[in-house]
Each structure stands twice: as C-alpha cells, then as structure tokens.
Coordinates of C-alpha atoms in Angstrom, one line a residue:
X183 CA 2.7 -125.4 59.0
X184 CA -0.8 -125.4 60.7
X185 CA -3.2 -122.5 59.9
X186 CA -4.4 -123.0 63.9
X187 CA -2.9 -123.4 67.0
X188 CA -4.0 -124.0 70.7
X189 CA -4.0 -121.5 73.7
X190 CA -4.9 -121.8 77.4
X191 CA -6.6 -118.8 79.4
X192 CA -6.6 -119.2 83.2
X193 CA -9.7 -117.4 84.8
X194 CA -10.2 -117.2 88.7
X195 CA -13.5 -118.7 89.9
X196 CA -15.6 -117.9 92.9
X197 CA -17.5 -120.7 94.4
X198 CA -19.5 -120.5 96.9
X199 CA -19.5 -122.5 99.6
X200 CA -21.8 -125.4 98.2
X201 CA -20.2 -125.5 94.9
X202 CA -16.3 -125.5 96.5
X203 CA -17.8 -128.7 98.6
X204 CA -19.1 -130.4 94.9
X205 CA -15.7 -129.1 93.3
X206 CA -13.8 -131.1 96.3
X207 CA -15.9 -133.7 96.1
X208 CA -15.4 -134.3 92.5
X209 CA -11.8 -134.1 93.0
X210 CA -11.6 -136.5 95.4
X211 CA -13.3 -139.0 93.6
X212 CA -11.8 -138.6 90.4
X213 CA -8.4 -139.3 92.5
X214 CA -9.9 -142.7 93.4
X215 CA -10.9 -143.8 90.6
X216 CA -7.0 -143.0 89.4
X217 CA -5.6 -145.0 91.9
X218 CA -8.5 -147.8 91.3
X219 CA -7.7 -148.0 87.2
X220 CA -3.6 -147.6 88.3
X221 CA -4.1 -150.8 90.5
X222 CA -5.9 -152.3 87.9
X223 CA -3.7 -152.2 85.4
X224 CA -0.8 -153.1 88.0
X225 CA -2.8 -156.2 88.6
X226 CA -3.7 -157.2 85.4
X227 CA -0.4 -156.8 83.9
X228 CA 1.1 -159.1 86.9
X229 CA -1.3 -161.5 86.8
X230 CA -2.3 -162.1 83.5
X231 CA 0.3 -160.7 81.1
X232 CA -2.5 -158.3 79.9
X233 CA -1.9 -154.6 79.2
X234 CA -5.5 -152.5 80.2
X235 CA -6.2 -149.6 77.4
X236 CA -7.9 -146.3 78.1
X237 CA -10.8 -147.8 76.0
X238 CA -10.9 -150.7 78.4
X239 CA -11.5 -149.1 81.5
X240 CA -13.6 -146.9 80.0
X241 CA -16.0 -149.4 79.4
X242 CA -16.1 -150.2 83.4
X243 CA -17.3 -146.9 84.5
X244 CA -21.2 -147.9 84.2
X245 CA -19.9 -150.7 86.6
X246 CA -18.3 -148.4 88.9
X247 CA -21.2 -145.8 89.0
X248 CA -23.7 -149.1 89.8
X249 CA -21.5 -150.3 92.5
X250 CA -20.3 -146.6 93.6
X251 CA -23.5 -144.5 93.6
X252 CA -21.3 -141.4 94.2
X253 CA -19.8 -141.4 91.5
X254 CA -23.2 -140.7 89.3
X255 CA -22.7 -137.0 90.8
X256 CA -19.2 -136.7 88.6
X257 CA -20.0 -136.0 84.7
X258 CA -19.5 -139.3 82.8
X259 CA -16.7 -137.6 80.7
X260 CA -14.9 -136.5 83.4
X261 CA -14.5 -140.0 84.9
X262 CA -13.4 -141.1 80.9
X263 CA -11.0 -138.7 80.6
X264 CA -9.2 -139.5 84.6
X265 CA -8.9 -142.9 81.9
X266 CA -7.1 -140.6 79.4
X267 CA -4.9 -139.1 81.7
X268 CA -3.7 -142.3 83.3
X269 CA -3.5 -143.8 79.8
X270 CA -0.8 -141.2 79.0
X271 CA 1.3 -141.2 81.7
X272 CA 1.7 -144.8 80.8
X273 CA 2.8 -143.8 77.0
X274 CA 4.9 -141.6 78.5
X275 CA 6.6 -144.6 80.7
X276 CA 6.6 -146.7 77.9
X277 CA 8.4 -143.8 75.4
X278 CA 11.1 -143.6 78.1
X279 CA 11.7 -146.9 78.3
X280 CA 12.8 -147.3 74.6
X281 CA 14.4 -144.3 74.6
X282 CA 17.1 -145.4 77.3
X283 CA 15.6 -142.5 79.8
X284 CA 14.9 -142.4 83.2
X285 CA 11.3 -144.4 83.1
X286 CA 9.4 -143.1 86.2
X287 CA 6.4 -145.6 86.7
X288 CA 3.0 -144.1 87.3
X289 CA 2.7 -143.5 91.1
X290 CA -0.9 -143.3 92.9
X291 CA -1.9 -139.6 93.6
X292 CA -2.2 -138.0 97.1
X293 CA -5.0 -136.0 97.2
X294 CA -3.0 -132.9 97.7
X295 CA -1.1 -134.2 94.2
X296 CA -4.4 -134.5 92.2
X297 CA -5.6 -131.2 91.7
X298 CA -7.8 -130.9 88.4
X299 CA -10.0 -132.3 86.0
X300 CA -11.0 -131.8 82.7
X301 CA -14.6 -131.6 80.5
X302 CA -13.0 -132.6 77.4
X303 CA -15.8 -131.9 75.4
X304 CA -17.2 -128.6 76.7
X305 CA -20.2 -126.6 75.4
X306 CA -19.4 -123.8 73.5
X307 CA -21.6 -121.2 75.6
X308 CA -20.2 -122.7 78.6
X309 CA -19.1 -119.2 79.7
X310 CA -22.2 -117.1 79.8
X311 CA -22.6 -114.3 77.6
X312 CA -22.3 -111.5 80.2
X313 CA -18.9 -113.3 80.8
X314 CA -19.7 -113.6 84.7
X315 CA -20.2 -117.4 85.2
X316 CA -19.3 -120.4 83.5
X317 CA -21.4 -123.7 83.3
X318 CA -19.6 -126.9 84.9
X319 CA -21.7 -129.7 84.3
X320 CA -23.3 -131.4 87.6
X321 CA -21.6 -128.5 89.5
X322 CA -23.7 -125.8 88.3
X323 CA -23.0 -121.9 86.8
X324 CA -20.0 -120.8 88.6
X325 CA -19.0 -117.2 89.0
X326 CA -15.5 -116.4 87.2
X327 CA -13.7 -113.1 87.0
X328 CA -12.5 -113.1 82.7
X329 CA -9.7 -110.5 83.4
X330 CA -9.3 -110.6 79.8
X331 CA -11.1 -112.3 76.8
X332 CA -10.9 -115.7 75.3
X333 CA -11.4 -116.2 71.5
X334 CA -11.5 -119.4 69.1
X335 CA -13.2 -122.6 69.4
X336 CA -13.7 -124.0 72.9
X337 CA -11.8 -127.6 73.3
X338 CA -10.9 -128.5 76.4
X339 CA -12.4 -127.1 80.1
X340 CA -10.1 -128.2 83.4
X341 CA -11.2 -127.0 86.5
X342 CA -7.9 -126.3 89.1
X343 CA -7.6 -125.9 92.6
X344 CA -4.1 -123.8 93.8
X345 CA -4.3 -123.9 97.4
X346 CA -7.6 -122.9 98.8
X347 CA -8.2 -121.0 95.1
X348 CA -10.1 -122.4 92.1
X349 CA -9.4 -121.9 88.5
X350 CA -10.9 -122.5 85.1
X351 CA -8.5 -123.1 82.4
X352 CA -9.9 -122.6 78.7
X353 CA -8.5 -124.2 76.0
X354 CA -9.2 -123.0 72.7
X355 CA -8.1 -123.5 69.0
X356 CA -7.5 -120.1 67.8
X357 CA -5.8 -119.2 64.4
X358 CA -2.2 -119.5 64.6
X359 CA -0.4 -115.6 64.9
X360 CA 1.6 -114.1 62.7
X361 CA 5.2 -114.4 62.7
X362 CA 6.8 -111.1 65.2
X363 CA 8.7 -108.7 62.3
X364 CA 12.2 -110.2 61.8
X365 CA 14.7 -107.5 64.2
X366 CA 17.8 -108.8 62.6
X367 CA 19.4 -109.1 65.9
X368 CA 21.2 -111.9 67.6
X369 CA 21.7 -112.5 71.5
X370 CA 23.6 -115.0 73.7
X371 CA 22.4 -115.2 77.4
X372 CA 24.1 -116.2 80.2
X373 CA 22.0 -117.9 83.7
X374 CA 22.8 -116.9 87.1
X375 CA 21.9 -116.1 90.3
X376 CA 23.0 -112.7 91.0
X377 CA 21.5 -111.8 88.0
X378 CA 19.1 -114.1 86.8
X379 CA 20.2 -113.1 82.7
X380 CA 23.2 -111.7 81.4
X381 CA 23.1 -110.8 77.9
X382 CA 26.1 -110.6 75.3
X383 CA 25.0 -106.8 75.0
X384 CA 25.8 -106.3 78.3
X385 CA 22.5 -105.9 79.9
X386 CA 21.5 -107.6 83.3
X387 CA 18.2 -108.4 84.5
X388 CA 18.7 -108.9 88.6
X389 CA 16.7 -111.8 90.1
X390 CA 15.0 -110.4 93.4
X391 CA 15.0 -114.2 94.8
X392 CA 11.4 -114.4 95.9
X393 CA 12.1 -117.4 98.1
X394 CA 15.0 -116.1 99.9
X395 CA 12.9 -112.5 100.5
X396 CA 10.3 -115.0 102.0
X397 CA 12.3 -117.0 104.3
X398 CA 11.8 -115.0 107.6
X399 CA 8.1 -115.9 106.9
X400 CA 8.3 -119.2 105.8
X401 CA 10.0 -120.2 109.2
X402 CA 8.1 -118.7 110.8
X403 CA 4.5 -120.5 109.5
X404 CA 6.3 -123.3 109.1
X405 CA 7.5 -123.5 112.7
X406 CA 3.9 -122.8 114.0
X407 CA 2.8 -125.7 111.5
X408 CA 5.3 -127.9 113.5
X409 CA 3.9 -127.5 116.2
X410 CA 0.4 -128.5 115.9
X411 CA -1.3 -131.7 116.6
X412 CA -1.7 -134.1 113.5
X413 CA -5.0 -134.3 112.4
X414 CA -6.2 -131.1 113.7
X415 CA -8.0 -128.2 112.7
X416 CA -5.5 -125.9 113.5
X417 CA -2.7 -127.8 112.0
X418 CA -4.7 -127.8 108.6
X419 CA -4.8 -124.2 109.2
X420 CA -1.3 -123.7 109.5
X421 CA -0.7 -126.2 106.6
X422 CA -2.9 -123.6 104.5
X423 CA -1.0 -120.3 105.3
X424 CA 2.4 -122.5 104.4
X425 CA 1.5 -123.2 100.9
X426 CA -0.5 -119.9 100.2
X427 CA 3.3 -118.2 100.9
X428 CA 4.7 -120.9 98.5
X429 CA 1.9 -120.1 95.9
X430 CA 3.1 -116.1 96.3
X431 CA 6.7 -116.9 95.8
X432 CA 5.8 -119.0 92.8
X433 CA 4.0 -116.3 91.2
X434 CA 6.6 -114.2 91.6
X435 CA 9.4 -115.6 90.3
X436 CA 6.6 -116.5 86.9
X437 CA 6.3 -113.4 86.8
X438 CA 9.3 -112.3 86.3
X439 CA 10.3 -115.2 83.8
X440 CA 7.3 -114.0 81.3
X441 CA 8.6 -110.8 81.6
X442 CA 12.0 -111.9 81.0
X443 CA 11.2 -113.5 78.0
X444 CA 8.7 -111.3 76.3
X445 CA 11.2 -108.9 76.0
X446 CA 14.0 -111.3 74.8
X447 CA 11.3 -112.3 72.0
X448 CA 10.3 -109.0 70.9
X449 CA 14.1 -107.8 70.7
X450 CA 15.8 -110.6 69.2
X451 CA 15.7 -113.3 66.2
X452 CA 17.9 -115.8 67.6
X453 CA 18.4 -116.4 71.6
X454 CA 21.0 -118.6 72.6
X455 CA 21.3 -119.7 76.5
X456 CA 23.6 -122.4 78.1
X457 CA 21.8 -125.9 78.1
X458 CA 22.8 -126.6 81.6
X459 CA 22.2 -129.5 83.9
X460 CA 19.7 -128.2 86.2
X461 CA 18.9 -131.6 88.1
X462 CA 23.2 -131.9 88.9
X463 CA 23.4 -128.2 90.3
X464 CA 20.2 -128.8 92.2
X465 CA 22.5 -131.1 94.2
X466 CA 25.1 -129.0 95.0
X467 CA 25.6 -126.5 98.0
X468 CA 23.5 -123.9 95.6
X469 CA 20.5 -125.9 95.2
X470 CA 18.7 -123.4 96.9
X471 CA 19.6 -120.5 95.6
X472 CA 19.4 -122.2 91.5
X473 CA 15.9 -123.7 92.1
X474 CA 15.0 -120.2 93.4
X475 CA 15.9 -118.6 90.4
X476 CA 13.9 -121.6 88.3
X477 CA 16.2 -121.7 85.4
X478 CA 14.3 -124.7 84.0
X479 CA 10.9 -122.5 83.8
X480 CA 12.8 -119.6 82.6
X481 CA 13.8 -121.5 79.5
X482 CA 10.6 -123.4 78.7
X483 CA 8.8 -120.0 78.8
X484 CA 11.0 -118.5 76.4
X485 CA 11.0 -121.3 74.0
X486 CA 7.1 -121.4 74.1
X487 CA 7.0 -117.6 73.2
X488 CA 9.7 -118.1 70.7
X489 CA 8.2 -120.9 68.7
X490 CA 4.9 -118.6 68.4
X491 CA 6.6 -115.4 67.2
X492 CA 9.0 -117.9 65.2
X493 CA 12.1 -116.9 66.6
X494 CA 14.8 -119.5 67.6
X495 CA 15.9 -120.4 70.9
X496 CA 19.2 -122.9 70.7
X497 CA 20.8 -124.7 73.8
X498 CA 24.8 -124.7 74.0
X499 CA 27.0 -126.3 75.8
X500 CA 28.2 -124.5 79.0
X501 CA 31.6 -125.9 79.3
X502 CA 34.7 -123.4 79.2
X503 CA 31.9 -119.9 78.6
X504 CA 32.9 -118.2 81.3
X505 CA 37.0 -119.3 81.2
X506 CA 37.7 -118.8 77.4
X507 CA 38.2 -115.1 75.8
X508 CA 35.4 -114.5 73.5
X509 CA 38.1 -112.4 71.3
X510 CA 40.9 -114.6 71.2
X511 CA 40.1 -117.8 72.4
X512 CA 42.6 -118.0 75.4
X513 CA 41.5 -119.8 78.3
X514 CA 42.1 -118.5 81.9
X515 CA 41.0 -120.2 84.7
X516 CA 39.6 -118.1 87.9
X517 CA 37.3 -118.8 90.2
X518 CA 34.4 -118.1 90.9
X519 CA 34.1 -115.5 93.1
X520 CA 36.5 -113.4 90.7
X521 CA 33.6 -111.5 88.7
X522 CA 35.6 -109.4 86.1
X523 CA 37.2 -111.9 83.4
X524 CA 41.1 -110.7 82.5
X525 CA 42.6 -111.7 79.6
X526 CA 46.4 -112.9 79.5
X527 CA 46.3 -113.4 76.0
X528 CA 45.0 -109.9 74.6
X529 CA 44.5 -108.3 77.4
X530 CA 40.5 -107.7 77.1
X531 CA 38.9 -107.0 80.3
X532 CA 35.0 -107.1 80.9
X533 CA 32.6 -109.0 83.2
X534 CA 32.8 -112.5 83.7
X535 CA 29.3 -113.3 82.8
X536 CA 29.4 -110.5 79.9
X537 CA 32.4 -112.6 78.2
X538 CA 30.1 -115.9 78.7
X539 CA 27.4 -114.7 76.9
X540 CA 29.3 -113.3 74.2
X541 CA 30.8 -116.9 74.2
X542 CA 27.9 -118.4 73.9
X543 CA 26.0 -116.6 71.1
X544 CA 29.1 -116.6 68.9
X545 CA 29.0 -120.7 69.5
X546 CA 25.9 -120.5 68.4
X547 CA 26.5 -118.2 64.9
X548 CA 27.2 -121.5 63.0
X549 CA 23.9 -123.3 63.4
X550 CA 22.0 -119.6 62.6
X551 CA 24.2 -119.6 59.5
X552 CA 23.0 -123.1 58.5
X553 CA 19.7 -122.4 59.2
X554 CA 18.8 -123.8 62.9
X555 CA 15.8 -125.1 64.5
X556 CA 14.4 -124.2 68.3
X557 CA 15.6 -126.8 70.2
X558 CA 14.4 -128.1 74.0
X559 CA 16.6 -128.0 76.1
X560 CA 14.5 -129.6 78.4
X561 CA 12.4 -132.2 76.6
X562 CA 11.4 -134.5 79.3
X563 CA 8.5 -132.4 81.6
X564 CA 5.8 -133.5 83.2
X565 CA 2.0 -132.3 82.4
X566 CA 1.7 -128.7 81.9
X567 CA 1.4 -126.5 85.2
X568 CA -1.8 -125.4 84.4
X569 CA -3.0 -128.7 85.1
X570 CA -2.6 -131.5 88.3

C-alpha cells in the first residue's frame, strides 16, 4: 500500500470586483479553447483518420496565443491542462467502449457547464503565510477565508465558480492515515425515502428532503424567472436567485450524507447497502422524491471514507430484502405501503425495512468470512464535484 495519499480542501475566495471579471474571463476562454481542440480532434479524426493527443494540441497553444492575443492573459499551464482534461474524457470514451458500456462521446461545454480550471503545477507558497490570500497566477493575490488548515505537499490548484461564489480547491499529497481501531461490528443498511438509512440494528436516520422543503420557493423564483424577457438583466437576475436555492438544497442534503457516513465509519467494520439501480428508479413515479434523497452520493461518500479508515463497504443485491424473513427464510409478498413485515412462516414481526437490512448484512457475512474487498457500486462517475 502507498505510504501517501491525496486530499482536496475547498476554501471560499473573495474577489473583488476586478479579479471576479479576470476569473470570468479566464473561464470563458478556457471554455473555447475546449470546444476549439473538441472540434479539432472531431475534424481530424473524420477527415484524416488521425487521432489528436493531449501532447499535440499542446504544441498549438503558441499558435493560438499569436492569433488570439487574449489568450496571453490565461497562464500557459492552464491552457495545457484544458488539453489534459479533454484528453481524458476521451480515455474515458474509449475505456467504455471496450468495456461494452454506455460510451458518452465528449460534448462541447456551455459556459454555465464549464466552471473551473486548474494550475497543475502550483507554487508551494501560493497561499500566503498569514493564510489570508492565495496567489493565482495572471489573476493576482486573492483573498480566501482557510476555515481550517491544509497540510502536505501542494499538487494541484483549481479555481471553481458555484453560482455567483468562487472557490479554491487545494490538492495536496499528504501521508496516508492510519487505519480507524477495528470495532468488531458489522451493519447492513437499507435506502429509503422516509428514512434515508435503516440499519439492521434498528436505528433510522430520517431524510428531511431538502428539495421538497424548498419547493414553495422554487416555484415561486422560478415562476418570476419565466416570466422575464430573454436576454435581460432582470431575467439573469432571476436565473441567479434559481440556482443559489438549488446550490442551498444541495448543500443540504451533502451535508447530511457526510454526516451519515462518518458515523457509519466510525461505528462499524463492515457496511453493507443494497447495490440498487438508481438510473431505473429515477424513471419511475418516485424520481423525485429518490434523486432528492441522492442515494448515489450517499454511497460514494461512504465508500470514500471507508477506503481511508480501511473499513469495507460491499454492494448486494436488492432483490427479495424486504419480502424474505431474515430468520427463516420464508418469503411473503406485501406491498409496499404495508411497513411492518409479518412472518407466516415463524411468525416474527418487525419493520419492513428493519428485516431488509438484517437481510442484507447477513447476505453479505459470507464475503466478510472470506475476506472481502470495498467494492463500487457505482463505478462509472463523472469528474469529481469539486471540479467542472
């Protein structure tokens, strides 16, 4: 295993009002230039049979810069690594492809969906030793509130707008923690809406569904957003107030899921959830309400804190956890609006979504026997959410 390991802290920057015009500026450009090197490898491909490299188009930016003076305001790695990013959405395409998966070409990017870039080879001092501004090449020292320190080597710096807020996001290779002390305990968890987790211990952790609690407001905004004129300032207003509220519900139900899981790491060796299809139930009449409680995000979360306190996190198959007896096996059919699980077999009686979990961790007992592995449930996902 690797002695080091690398970790992202998220710090809130201040900009003023110069510096948030260079920081839009260099965002809009570098989302050009993505488009430009995506239609040039399109092109190049359907013309000629030729597949463009990273390396390739790299060696164009000089070219660009002469033609496009505007672009000598963006830092030259900047521009190479908008390369680098396109360059891996591409292996990513091409990985797919052989394995049988859905492929999902490259698409060009809005600008509303490109929303970073990255200094991939920062200076180390970039942040300033009083810890009040950080040094963005061709931007200048920006102020940025450290809520809580960083440590280990500097790697990568992405800047990140979130609505009409700017981020910083620091990656550093740090020394990889300590295993958490083993708890000798083992717990099955069971997804829902009601109650976002149901463990095989019985406990419930309700989900306050922060989109649902914002829907009087959403309509609202997004009513008034309807009814402005295309194009103007008003409108763009109105567009602003929409996706701060949909920035606040998001942060929400995050912050619940880190929660969530923290405290199934710390308490448990071994977690095992239901490996359910997400994208299938996102389809039905609950798509709502199971993309409000954000499942998918749950899980990675939990899996990402699992793999660095080395516990184990195992998907299992959902089928039959809620209709088969966790004591004897018997299968009894309700529906589901019946919420207490009867069994005609041996007559246990508990809650529907208790007896699921219980079914669920005891499915799992055999791979913790033979000594399992985390496993993804969800191993396809785009670029991390810290970055656009």
């Amino acid at each position: 295993m690797e002695s080091t390991t690398l970790r992202a802290f998220k710090y809130r920057l201040y900009p003023t009002k110069a510096q948030i015009a260079s920081l839009d500026t260099t965002l809009t450009l570098c989302q050009r230039l993505y488009n430009g090197m995506l239609e040039e490898r399109r092109g190049a491909y359907q013309k000629a049979g030729k597949s463009l490299t990273a390396y390739d188009q790299m060696k164009s930016l000089p070219e660009v810069k002469a033609a496009l003076p505007e672009y000598a305001g963006v830092n030259a790695q900047v521009l190479q690594d908008v390369a680098k990013r396109l360059d891996k959405s591409f292996k990513g395409f091409f990985r797919r492809v052989k394995a049988g998966q859905k492929a999902g070409y490259p698409r060009f990017r809005s600008r509303d969906r490109y929303d970073s870039f990255t200094y991939p080879q920062p200076r180390q001092n970039s942040v300033s030793g009083n810890g009040k501004h950080v040094y963005l090449p061709k931007i200048g020292n920006v102020r940025i509130k450290l809520h809580r320190p960083f440590s280990g080597k500097l790697k990568t710096l992405a800047v990140k707008r979130e609505g009409q807020e700017w981020y910083a996001v620091l990656t550093c290779e740090i020394p990889r923690p300590a295993p958490l002390p083993q708890t000798g305990n083992a717990v099955g968890i069971d997804l829902g809406v009601r109650h976002l987790i149901v463990t095989s211990d019985g406990d419930f952790e309700d989900n306050p569904r922060p989109l649902r609690t914002a829907q009087k407001r959403l309509r609202v905004l997004q009513r008034s957003l309807s009814r402005k004129k295309r194009g103007s300032k008003r409108r763009h207003k109105a567009r602003q107030a929409v996706a701060k509220l949909h920035l606040k519900v998001k942060r929400q139900r995050d912050d619940l899921h880190h929660k969530a899981a923290v405290k199934l790491v710390r308490e448990n060796d071994w977690i095992a959830h239901e490996n359910l299809s997400i994208t299938g139930l996102a389809r039905t009449r609950m798509a709502r309400s199971v993309l409000d409680a954000g499942w998918g995000s749950l899980i990675e979360k939990l899996i990402s804190k699992a793999e660095e306190a080395g516990r184990t996190v195992i998907g299992i198959n959902p089928a039959y956890t809620s209709q088969d007896c966790h004591l004897c096996g018997h299968r009894e059919k309700h529906s589901l609006s019946v919420r207490e699980f009867t069994c005609k077999g041996c007559g246990a009686f508990l809650n529907r979504d208790v007896n699921a979990a219980k079914n669920i961790l005891a499915w799992s007992m055999p791979s913790w026997t033979q000594g399992g592995s985390v496993e993804r449930a969800c191993p396809e996902k785009p670029r991390s959410s810290e970055l656009g």
